Amino acid sequence: MTKANPKPNMSAFSRRQLLRVGGAAVLTTPFVSRAWAATTEINMLAWYGHGEPDVVAEYEAANNVKFVPKYYAGGDNMLALIAQSPPGTYDIILSDAEFVQQLNLAGYIDPLDAADYPLDDMLHEDFTQFPGHWSDGKLYSMMLRGGHLGVSYNKNAVSEEEAQSYACFWKPELEGKVGHFDWHLPNLGMMSLYNGNGASLWDIDDAKWSAVQETTLGLRKQVGGFFDYGGTFNGLKNGEMQAMCGIGDWITGVLEKDGAPVASVIPKEGGIQFTESYSIGKGSEKVAEVTKFIKYMLSPEGQVKSAQMAAYPGFCVTKAGRAALIEADPTEAARSHQMNGDPQDPITLIKEGRIHYRDIPQQQGLEDWNDFWSEYKNA
Amino acid sequence: MFSKLSRKLNLFALTWRLPIIIWQFVFFVGPVLFMVAMSFFLVKNYRMTEAFEFVNWSKMMNRGYFWDSYWYTVFIAAVSTVCAMCIAFPAAFALAFRASDSTRRWAIFLLIIPFFTSYLVRTFSWFVILSESGVVNAMLGSIGLGPFTMLNTNFGTLVGYMTLTLPLVVILQTVTMANIDKTLVEAARNLGCSAFRTIWQVIIPLSKTGLIIAAIFCFILSFGDFVAPFYLGGSQEPTLPILILDTTKSGQQWPRAAVVAIMMMLTLFAIAFIGIALAYRKPKGAK
């Protein structure tokens, strides 16, 4: 008679066998874990905030991808980062619209398939054929969001009526209280608008350029400082600066949500639009993943994420995106005037011709504008 | 045999000196030579290309804003040096001559502690103190004064410079004065020298070398600092470090930024050489 269910003889498992099994387990663990996870890393080059969890975490979890963002500040900086990196370093590039053409000319981006994106659902016809985004009938960049730059002010120091003109920057009570976002392009663009250059604000001859310089120099005594993003934020928040030139709701919106008495309006002389668009980096091996992500960001859900981005707000560019924002976050939709019938609705402002897309100087070099900006800071 | 020993000693000395020589070449001489070469490069399509052109030098040297920034930076760094030296001296004097050894050691330890934290964080903390709704203005407001604008001014910049340099200047002055032969100070007092004259004619000449070294350090740190003039001075009048940032930010003009950096280095070399010459110059009549 044999014993039923005999106990396994543990002593028969020799030390050598134990080491062999243990060693095999240790050596194969990384492969097992890799096969289990298989997370795809997507290298993103963007302005700060676009690769942060509030925007991409849900998408990452749902699609088993991980964004590795590299942030830049300014189009020049972005172009330099790409120029100094091997092809294929960045899978997805978020660019200001005025730099898309340069990205394309330098061969840094690949064309997109227009059929992948909701071009028939854009809030404005300009967004469908956005300047510089198309070349030889091919789409190279897909517009994601935008924002308007105008007069940003502290409501306790400047009234809404006064803010309806850039002239408010010269208000005597604001001496030493007007700040500049330290980038020549939006500031000098606003001065060009104030000089009445309207739609041709970037395309001015030498006489008009001299006049813009004179107007700008006339503002110098009012200026209390030149700030980066953090400094602009602090200056407005602690009341050191009571009006800011060169920014818009992308900064005051964040403060406003935090309860600060600040706002931005588009004055009667007009405002400037910054436009952010996604492109696929040339040489990327993750075209399918990146395309899927861009499609997601253009979907109603993605548009809501973009409009609510914690770093800085931007307006939706698709009709379905706006509708989803109004439904999901009516407070933010109302605050950012993304409501049909609101006189400050960004789309209405564009239709009224009060908004001009940010561009680079046409008759002068960027260097000329930058040189003047340095002179102005020293004046 | 003697020459063999001397060669051995030289090899021994060289072995010990080698790391510092290598360090100097890898982290100073090499980068400086590269920076000089870079100042002749060109930027095409946002990419630096090797060239030997003087265009960057002529461009920067002929720009009024460069010289405005240059002289402003020299001026504000000089003011910072004078302020730091004057503010530090009474504290260093007290620590060197009045405090016990133990108190002095503790004081030096406490002066080193600020260096444990980030200078940027210390600078940002001034926002809370100096802003119009900050601590200082709240205190002044309680006695009916103010509010005064302190941020985004030269005063703000100087506060930042003091944050950076003052502890170091106090330490250097203290160590220098603590090493003065106290009997000379006592002799001066016993011979009827007033306190002020003792400081002026005995203590300062005896600690001249250390004081000048402290001043040189203060000037160098202030001259090259970006944080204080940018965050507390509001870039109102851009210093040379801010100009470097501006130059690289727009158009990626690293070669032109290199020109500014070389001019800064040449200025600091000149100041350091003059300072050291003054520090070690023997008084007239001394052998």
XYZ file of C-alpha atoms in Angstrom:
666
model
C 0.000 0.000 0.000
C 1.353 3.306 -0.989
C 0.885 6.595 0.783
C -1.566 8.938 -0.822
C -0.413 12.523 -1.583
C 3.145 12.177 -0.465
C 4.839 15.407 0.646
C 7.313 16.705 -1.915
C 10.872 16.018 -0.963
C 12.310 19.532 -0.635
C 15.722 18.253 0.139
C 15.830 16.745 -3.376
C 15.909 20.318 -4.780
C 19.634 20.851 -4.698
C 21.365 24.163 -4.095
C 22.686 24.093 -7.667
C 19.171 23.664 -9.067
C 17.904 26.464 -6.873
C 20.621 28.806 -8.153
C 19.890 27.784 -11.757
C 16.150 28.455 -11.454
C 16.711 31.679 -9.519
C 19.295 32.921 -12.037
C 16.990 32.185 -14.952
C 14.174 34.043 -13.230
C 16.366 37.103 -12.602
C 17.710 37.155 -16.155
C 14.320 36.814 -17.831
C 12.466 39.261 -15.598
C 13.365 42.402 -17.627
C 12.085 40.755 -20.831
C 8.894 39.607 -19.158
C 8.283 43.082 -17.749
C 9.113 44.735 -21.086
C 6.750 42.458 -22.996
C 4.091 43.130 -20.381
C 4.443 46.906 -20.500
C 5.566 47.708 -24.094
C 4.996 51.408 -23.464
C 5.830 53.535 -26.485
C 7.762 56.689 -25.722
C 6.837 59.700 -27.828
C 9.298 62.581 -27.855
C 7.483 65.885 -27.869
C 8.913 69.343 -28.546
C 6.466 71.945 -27.291
C 5.762 75.044 -25.264
C 5.554 74.341 -21.555
C 2.404 72.547 -20.432
C 1.514 70.491 -23.493
C 3.133 67.329 -22.209
C 1.983 67.714 -18.604
C -0.325 65.177 -16.916
C -3.387 67.448 -16.956
C -3.299 67.235 -20.760
C -1.831 63.837 -21.603
C -2.158 61.542 -18.556
C -5.529 60.069 -19.564
C -4.401 59.549 -23.129
C -1.172 57.912 -21.950
C -3.051 55.487 -19.710
C -5.572 54.589 -22.394
C -3.038 54.097 -25.185
C -0.007 52.749 -23.339
C 2.233 55.579 -24.504
C 4.477 57.922 -22.569
C 5.227 61.454 -23.671
C 8.749 62.699 -23.099
C 8.423 66.470 -23.468
C 11.213 68.890 -24.225
C 9.959 72.407 -23.647
C 11.113 75.540 -25.402
C 10.321 79.243 -25.138
C 9.957 80.970 -28.502
C 10.022 79.866 -32.117
C 13.716 80.676 -32.550
C 14.543 78.456 -29.634
C 12.436 75.654 -31.123
C 14.130 75.874 -34.521
C 17.550 75.872 -32.888
C 16.722 72.781 -30.817
C 15.627 70.893 -33.918
C 18.597 72.135 -35.950
C 20.996 70.858 -33.315
C 19.367 67.407 -32.988
C 19.632 64.387 -35.295
C 16.617 63.728 -37.576
C 13.910 61.758 -35.810
C 14.731 63.116 -32.354
C 11.270 64.659 -31.978
C 8.211 62.656 -32.962
C 5.732 65.463 -32.469
C 6.387 69.193 -32.658
C 4.079 71.881 -31.358
C 4.886 75.092 -33.155
C 3.588 78.633 -33.374
C 1.924 78.952 -36.759
C 4.345 81.580 -38.084
C 7.211 79.115 -37.714
C 5.548 76.167 -39.494
C 6.659 77.444 -42.875
C 10.270 77.591 -41.679
C 9.989 74.083 -40.240
C 8.744 72.890 -43.602
C 11.347 74.777 -45.660
C 14.121 73.340 -43.491
C 12.696 69.851 -43.991
C 12.080 69.215 -40.303
C 8.472 67.991 -40.629
C 6.563 65.423 -42.663
C 3.210 66.025 -44.372
C 0.022 64.967 -42.617
C -2.947 63.222 -44.188
C -5.627 65.918 -44.243
C -8.348 63.249 -44.237
C -7.348 62.301 -40.695
C -8.443 65.623 -39.218
C -11.768 67.432 -38.780
C -11.003 70.251 -41.214
C -14.701 70.487 -42.097
C -15.553 71.182 -38.458
C -13.298 74.195 -37.864
C -14.804 77.238 -36.189
C -13.464 79.623 -38.816
C -12.729 79.067 -42.493
C -9.207 80.545 -42.010
C -8.368 77.623 -39.748
C -9.006 75.188 -42.585
C -6.383 76.749 -44.840
C -4.231 78.393 -42.195
C -1.352 80.450 -43.668
C 1.853 78.439 -43.890
C 0.248 75.161 -42.886
C -0.239 74.006 -46.471
C 2.382 73.694 -49.174
C 1.873 72.312 -52.678
C -1.554 71.074 -51.652
C -0.163 69.123 -48.691
C -1.012 69.755 -45.053
C 2.098 70.084 -42.881
C 0.656 71.195 -39.568
C -2.691 70.855 -37.864
C -3.993 73.815 -35.903
C -4.718 72.835 -32.308
C -5.609 76.001 -30.420
C -5.179 79.739 -30.344
C -5.211 82.728 -28.077
C -5.529 86.457 -28.434
C -3.135 89.142 -27.250
C -4.309 92.623 -26.390
C -4.447 94.845 -23.334
C -3.951 92.952 -20.088
C -4.704 94.970 -17.006
C -5.490 95.093 -13.321
C -9.168 95.916 -12.935
C -8.454 98.077 -9.873
C -6.150 100.359 -11.832
C -7.597 100.415 -15.341
C -11.273 100.460 -16.254
C -12.688 98.234 -18.977
C -13.424 101.360 -21.045
C -9.825 102.565 -20.754
C -8.557 99.134 -21.731
C -10.378 99.464 -25.053
C -7.296 101.232 -26.440
C -3.553 100.679 -26.198
C -3.483 104.364 -25.187
C -4.222 103.204 -21.629
C -0.550 102.174 -21.322
C 0.293 105.907 -21.358
C -2.077 106.714 -18.497
C -0.076 108.941 -16.064
C -1.138 106.878 -13.044
C 0.518 103.844 -14.607
C 4.027 105.346 -14.674
C 6.402 102.540 -13.707
C 3.505 100.086 -13.592
C 3.405 98.912 -17.190
C 5.238 95.656 -17.800
C 6.466 94.055 -20.982
C 6.504 90.359 -21.767
C 10.132 90.192 -22.852
C 9.701 89.272 -26.517
C 9.875 91.898 -29.210
C 7.355 90.360 -31.629
C 4.034 90.749 -29.757
C 5.045 94.060 -28.144
C 6.148 95.742 -31.349
C 3.161 94.200 -33.136
C 0.874 95.934 -30.647
C 2.691 99.236 -31.111
C 2.269 98.799 -34.859
C -1.471 98.275 -34.321
C -1.629 101.350 -32.082
C -0.019 103.347 -34.907
C -2.947 102.355 -37.103
C -1.184 99.808 -39.297
C -4.094 97.393 -38.930
C -3.914 94.272 -41.049
C -0.492 95.239 -42.415
C 1.038 95.480 -38.947
C 3.887 93.128 -39.892
C 4.314 94.484 -43.402
C 5.438 98.060 -42.800
C 7.876 100.201 -44.766
C 10.832 102.012 -43.220
C 8.861 105.189 -42.488
C 6.195 103.251 -40.614
C 8.850 101.176 -38.854
C 10.500 104.409 -37.656
C 7.118 105.603 -36.411
C 6.602 102.325 -34.532
C 10.005 102.755 -32.891
C 9.157 106.313 -31.902
C 5.824 105.268 -30.391
C 7.495 102.447 -28.477
C 10.226 104.722 -27.110
C 7.483 107.072 -25.946
C 6.202 104.290 -23.695
C 9.558 103.674 -22.005
C 8.985 106.008 -19.045
C 5.852 104.056 -18.153
C 7.652 100.724 -18.090
C 8.354 99.003 -14.796
C 10.091 95.925 -16.103
C 10.647 93.279 -18.749
C 9.576 89.812 -17.676
C 9.620 86.175 -18.640
C 6.548 83.983 -18.066
C 7.120 83.649 -14.305
C 7.963 87.313 -13.836
C 4.894 88.430 -15.804
C 2.771 86.159 -13.691
C 4.241 87.454 -10.421
C 4.173 91.090 -11.487
C 0.453 90.977 -12.213
C -0.357 88.818 -9.223
C 1.375 90.947 -6.581
C 0.174 94.205 -8.163
C 3.646 95.492 -9.044
C 2.496 95.715 -12.651
C -0.968 97.063 -13.371
C -0.954 96.717 -17.133
C 0.999 94.389 -19.373
C 1.940 94.732 -23.003
C 2.634 91.665 -25.146
C 0.340 89.160 -23.460
C -3.322 88.191 -23.286
C -5.660 85.741 -21.687
C -2.994 83.012 -21.804
C -1.519 84.615 -18.675
C -4.347 86.648 -17.156
C -6.697 83.675 -17.640
C -4.659 81.568 -15.221
C -4.602 84.395 -12.658
C -8.273 85.174 -13.169
C -9.187 81.571 -12.404
C -7.171 82.017 -9.220
C -9.250 85.044 -8.222
C -6.858 87.860 -9.192
C -8.548 91.101 -10.390
C -6.996 90.965 -13.859
C -8.384 90.625 -17.364
C -7.442 90.900 -21.023
C -9.422 92.582 -23.779
C -8.947 93.180 -27.466
C -8.758 96.954 -27.891
C -10.319 98.909 -30.724
C -6.973 99.030 -32.619
C -7.070 95.248 -32.834
C -5.310 92.281 -31.294
C -2.872 89.578 -32.262
C -3.562 85.859 -32.403
C -1.039 83.238 -31.439
C -1.781 79.923 -33.061
C -0.381 76.587 -31.964
C -0.217 73.655 -34.335
C 1.027 70.079 -34.256
C 3.377 68.566 -36.824
C 5.062 65.193 -37.166
C 8.835 65.353 -36.957
C 10.692 64.119 -40.029
C 12.296 60.751 -39.428
C 9.919 59.793 -36.629
C 9.339 56.067 -36.338
C 6.082 56.576 -34.467
C 3.970 58.243 -37.139
C 0.898 56.088 -36.398
C 1.026 56.836 -32.656
C 1.571 60.552 -33.218
C -1.217 60.772 -35.793
C -3.556 59.075 -33.338
C -2.603 61.591 -30.651
C -3.121 64.623 -32.912
C -6.531 63.220 -33.873
C -7.324 62.860 -30.172
C -6.315 66.466 -29.463
C -8.611 67.619 -32.263
C -11.469 65.494 -30.918
C -14.017 67.136 -28.586
C -12.352 65.498 -25.583
C -8.867 66.666 -26.618
C -10.084 70.180 -27.364
C -11.556 70.417 -23.864
C -8.228 69.259 -22.387
C -6.402 71.874 -24.433
C -8.804 74.674 -23.442
C -8.430 73.738 -19.771
C -4.637 73.330 -19.894
C -3.268 74.358 -16.505
C -0.159 76.100 -17.842
C -2.037 78.565 -20.042
C -5.490 78.529 -21.632
C -6.230 78.574 -25.349
C -9.466 78.555 -27.302
C -10.966 75.573 -29.112
C -10.713 75.540 -32.897
C -13.402 72.984 -33.731
C -17.154 73.392 -33.410
C -17.488 70.040 -31.660
C -14.673 71.010 -29.290
C -16.371 74.259 -28.329
C -19.705 72.495 -27.792
C -17.984 69.925 -25.577
C -16.262 72.685 -23.556
C -19.555 74.525 -23.002
C -21.079 71.296 -21.764
C -18.135 70.080 -19.680
C -16.950 73.390 -18.229
C -19.436 76.230 -18.811
C -17.591 78.461 -16.322
C -14.358 78.330 -18.323
C -16.270 78.662 -21.592
C -17.942 81.844 -20.292
C -14.741 83.226 -18.753
C -12.842 82.774 -22.004
C -15.786 84.150 -24.046
C -16.158 80.892 -25.984
C -19.923 81.322 -26.094
C -21.917 82.066 -29.179
C -23.176 85.651 -29.012
C -20.449 86.911 -26.656
C -19.025 90.137 -28.178
C -15.503 89.080 -27.116
C -15.924 85.612 -28.658
C -12.552 84.944 -30.319
C -14.220 83.781 -33.517
C -16.459 86.855 -33.662
C -13.382 89.067 -33.191
C -11.666 87.363 -36.124
C -14.770 87.752 -38.281
C -14.945 91.458 -37.380
C -11.367 91.863 -38.630
C -10.081 92.913 -35.208
C -7.641 90.038 -34.907
C -4.425 89.662 -36.870
C -2.459 86.442 -36.965
C 0.999 86.733 -35.477
C 3.674 86.813 -38.128
C 7.271 87.861 -38.571
C 8.314 91.262 -39.970
C 8.015 91.283 -43.758
C 10.083 94.316 -44.767
C 12.639 94.237 -41.959
C 14.603 91.324 -40.578
C 13.764 89.731 -37.245
C 17.230 90.900 -36.232
C 16.283 94.562 -36.849
C 13.288 94.223 -34.562
C 15.344 92.443 -31.953
C 18.129 95.060 -32.103
C 15.605 97.802 -31.575
C 14.128 95.862 -28.657
C 17.553 95.757 -26.973
C 17.995 99.491 -27.573
C 14.553 100.112 -26.132
C 15.335 98.157 -22.982
C 18.426 100.294 -22.478
C 16.666 103.587 -23.256
C 72.712 62.470 -7.147
C 71.318 65.820 -6.110
C 69.839 66.423 -9.598
C 68.270 62.927 -9.511
C 66.598 63.769 -6.209
C 65.451 67.110 -7.584
C 63.947 65.368 -10.655
C 62.167 62.888 -8.361
C 60.822 65.752 -6.289
C 59.626 67.519 -9.424
C 57.848 64.389 -10.595
C 56.333 64.027 -7.159
C 55.165 67.648 -7.206
C 53.907 67.337 -10.765
C 51.841 64.281 -9.861
C 50.079 66.269 -7.178
C 49.650 69.281 -9.400
C 48.439 67.340 -12.411
C 44.742 67.166 -11.440
C 44.470 70.927 -11.094
C 46.326 71.452 -14.376
C 44.016 68.998 -16.148
C 40.987 70.589 -14.523
C 42.089 74.052 -15.678
C 42.572 72.863 -19.265
C 39.375 70.824 -19.492
C 37.019 73.213 -17.708
C 38.593 76.611 -18.294
C 41.237 76.956 -21.007
C 39.454 74.603 -23.429
C 36.002 76.229 -23.162
C 37.524 79.722 -23.313
C 39.416 78.866 -26.499
C 36.225 77.406 -27.960
C 34.299 80.523 -26.991
C 36.889 82.747 -28.672
C 36.675 80.613 -31.824
C 32.865 80.663 -31.639
C 32.828 84.461 -31.629
C 34.005 84.287 -35.265
C 31.398 81.706 -36.334
C 28.233 82.527 -38.269
C 24.626 81.502 -37.725
C 22.778 80.225 -40.768
C 19.239 78.858 -40.505
C 19.483 78.815 -36.716
C 22.574 76.632 -36.906
C 26.114 77.702 -36.079
C 28.538 77.242 -38.922
C 32.302 77.371 -38.627
C 33.794 80.506 -40.128
C 36.350 83.173 -39.404
C 34.433 86.402 -39.778
C 34.655 89.574 -37.711
C 31.030 90.455 -38.303
C 29.932 89.520 -34.758
C 32.612 91.690 -33.198
C 31.921 94.677 -35.430
C 28.175 94.267 -34.919
C 28.352 94.174 -31.114
C 31.078 96.791 -30.711
C 29.146 99.260 -32.849
C 25.860 98.842 -31.013
C 25.007 101.566 -28.531
C 22.964 99.172 -26.418
C 26.013 96.965 -25.863
C 28.025 99.838 -24.382
C 25.020 101.035 -22.363
C 24.721 97.563 -20.844
C 28.479 97.343 -20.366
C 28.847 100.577 -18.398
C 25.683 99.948 -16.423
C 26.962 96.497 -15.413
C 30.342 97.939 -14.351
C 28.563 100.666 -12.393
C 26.038 98.455 -10.584
C 28.709 95.846 -9.755
C 30.952 98.614 -8.363
C 28.086 99.984 -6.250
C 27.382 96.457 -5.027
C 31.043 96.043 -4.062
C 31.141 99.320 -2.122
C 27.854 98.484 -0.355
C 28.927 94.949 0.548
C 32.328 96.089 1.816
C 30.792 98.866 3.957
C 27.972 96.707 5.351
C 30.281 93.762 6.031
C 33.069 95.706 7.725
C 31.410 96.473 11.110
C 30.169 92.891 11.380
C 33.560 91.459 10.453
C 35.309 93.885 12.825
C 33.084 92.828 15.709
C 33.620 89.141 14.949
C 37.389 89.559 14.591
C 38.090 91.766 17.603
C 35.152 91.575 19.977
C 33.773 88.061 19.678
C 35.226 85.005 21.387
C 36.769 82.259 19.271
C 33.716 80.084 19.788
C 31.275 82.860 18.814
C 33.367 83.601 15.716
C 33.309 79.958 14.663
C 29.525 79.798 15.097
C 29.061 83.059 13.213
C 31.145 81.798 10.273
C 29.143 78.560 10.275
C 25.899 80.570 10.210
C 27.248 82.695 7.358
C 27.970 79.546 5.368
C 24.445 78.142 5.869
C 22.795 80.384 3.213
C 24.990 78.692 0.608
C 23.225 75.393 1.418
C 20.076 76.717 -0.258
C 19.556 77.696 -3.874
C 20.377 81.313 -4.670
C 17.354 81.404 -6.980
C 15.051 80.361 -4.137
C 16.581 82.982 -1.831
C 16.057 85.585 -4.554
C 12.423 84.615 -5.070
C 11.788 84.926 -1.339
C 12.531 88.649 -1.684
C 9.322 89.004 -3.704
C 7.336 88.388 -0.527
C 9.416 90.888 1.415
C 9.914 93.700 -1.106
C 6.691 93.802 -3.106
C 4.264 96.681 -2.613
C 2.031 94.409 -0.614
C 5.006 92.766 1.054
C 6.394 92.620 4.565
C 8.534 95.804 4.435
C 5.775 97.973 3.007
C 3.280 96.530 5.502
C 5.588 97.535 8.364
C 6.193 100.994 6.904
C 2.477 101.331 6.245
C 1.737 100.794 9.938
C 3.593 104.047 10.688
C 1.997 105.875 7.774
C 4.821 105.521 5.237
C 4.900 104.120 1.752
C 4.191 102.017 -0.144
C 7.597 102.193 -1.799
C 8.492 100.493 -5.049
C 11.476 98.272 -4.357
C 11.089 95.456 -6.850
C 12.121 96.051 -10.479
C 14.488 98.837 -9.461
C 18.245 99.249 -8.952
C 17.549 98.842 -5.255
C 16.007 95.427 -5.933
C 19.054 94.441 -7.973
C 21.372 95.521 -5.143
C 19.365 93.528 -2.596
C 19.855 90.478 -4.807
C 23.581 91.143 -5.106
C 23.862 91.484 -1.317
C 22.054 88.154 -0.927
C 24.685 86.577 -3.104
C 27.841 88.314 -1.926
C 27.444 89.623 1.623
C 27.992 86.349 3.532
C 31.151 85.658 1.537
C 32.491 89.193 2.035
C 31.842 89.032 5.786
C 33.659 85.683 6.016
C 36.672 86.921 4.031
C 36.908 90.160 6.016
C 36.519 88.335 9.326
C 39.204 85.776 8.564
C 41.568 88.511 7.393
C 41.092 90.745 10.441
C 41.152 87.857 12.892
C 44.685 87.106 11.732
C 46.010 90.583 12.479
C 48.547 90.696 15.297
C 46.396 92.080 18.107
C 49.408 93.548 19.901
C 49.839 96.072 17.077
C 46.255 97.239 17.560
C 46.783 97.450 21.340
C 50.039 99.352 20.817
C 48.287 101.911 18.648
C 45.585 102.395 21.289
C 48.183 102.639 24.114
C 50.046 105.295 22.133
C 46.893 107.407 22.082
C 45.415 106.511 18.697
C 41.654 107.088 18.513
C 39.459 104.137 17.636
C 38.737 105.531 14.180
C 42.449 106.253 13.491
C 43.398 102.767 14.682
C 40.993 101.273 12.178
C 42.098 103.593 9.385
C 45.857 103.512 9.908
C 46.463 100.127 11.522
C 43.697 97.617 10.895
C 42.836 98.475 7.293
C 46.480 98.609 6.074
C 47.233 95.318 7.850
C 44.206 93.600 6.334
C 44.540 95.295 2.949
C 45.208 92.090 1.002
C 42.189 90.250 2.374
C 39.920 93.247 1.982
C 40.888 93.704 -1.654
C 40.405 89.987 -2.340
C 36.925 90.219 -0.753
C 36.116 93.230 -2.925
C 37.332 91.447 -6.058
C 35.151 88.416 -5.283
C 32.161 90.670 -4.679
C 32.688 92.532 -7.950
C 33.160 89.318 -9.950
C 30.017 87.703 -8.528
C 27.900 90.836 -9.022
C 29.247 91.525 -12.503
C 28.363 88.056 -13.732
C 25.083 87.561 -11.903
C 21.960 87.100 -13.993
C 19.373 86.296 -11.339
C 19.259 89.534 -9.309
C 19.020 92.056 -12.178
C 16.554 89.836 -14.037
C 14.165 88.931 -11.239
C 14.585 91.742 -8.717
C 15.688 94.473 -11.123
C 13.038 93.607 -13.729
C 15.654 93.838 -16.540
C 14.959 97.552 -16.448
C 18.466 98.298 -17.617
C 19.810 95.014 -18.931
C 23.148 93.927 -17.532
C 25.586 92.000 -19.722
C 24.350 88.560 -18.544
C 20.812 89.590 -19.545
C 22.146 90.813 -22.887
C 23.711 87.382 -23.431
C 20.316 85.777 -22.853
C 18.582 88.243 -25.178
C 21.171 87.634 -27.864
C 20.803 83.870 -27.767
C 17.011 83.980 -27.429
C 16.347 85.784 -30.665
C 18.016 84.328 -33.717
C 20.159 81.936 -31.667
C 23.114 84.305 -31.999
C 25.516 82.323 -29.826
C 28.562 83.824 -31.601
C 27.440 87.340 -30.650
C 26.740 86.154 -27.125
C 30.321 84.828 -27.113
C 31.547 88.335 -27.967
C 29.693 89.710 -24.923
C 31.067 86.910 -22.735
C 34.644 87.556 -23.881
C 34.279 91.256 -23.123
C 33.030 90.328 -19.651
C 35.984 88.031 -19.086
C 38.496 90.632 -20.253
C 36.960 93.171 -17.883
C 37.081 90.766 -14.960
C 40.683 89.818 -15.734
C 41.632 93.505 -15.775
C 39.837 94.184 -12.491
C 41.372 91.104 -10.854
C 44.917 91.968 -12.023
C 44.627 95.572 -10.867
C 43.158 94.430 -7.546
C 45.842 91.845 -6.915
C 48.579 94.312 -7.866
C 47.147 96.771 -5.340
C 46.740 94.072 -2.711
C 50.363 92.963 -2.838
C 51.938 96.356 -3.530
C 54.439 97.207 -0.825
C 54.019 100.547 0.898
C 56.413 103.348 -0.174
C 59.795 102.992 1.503
C 59.282 99.334 2.382
C 61.874 96.848 1.183
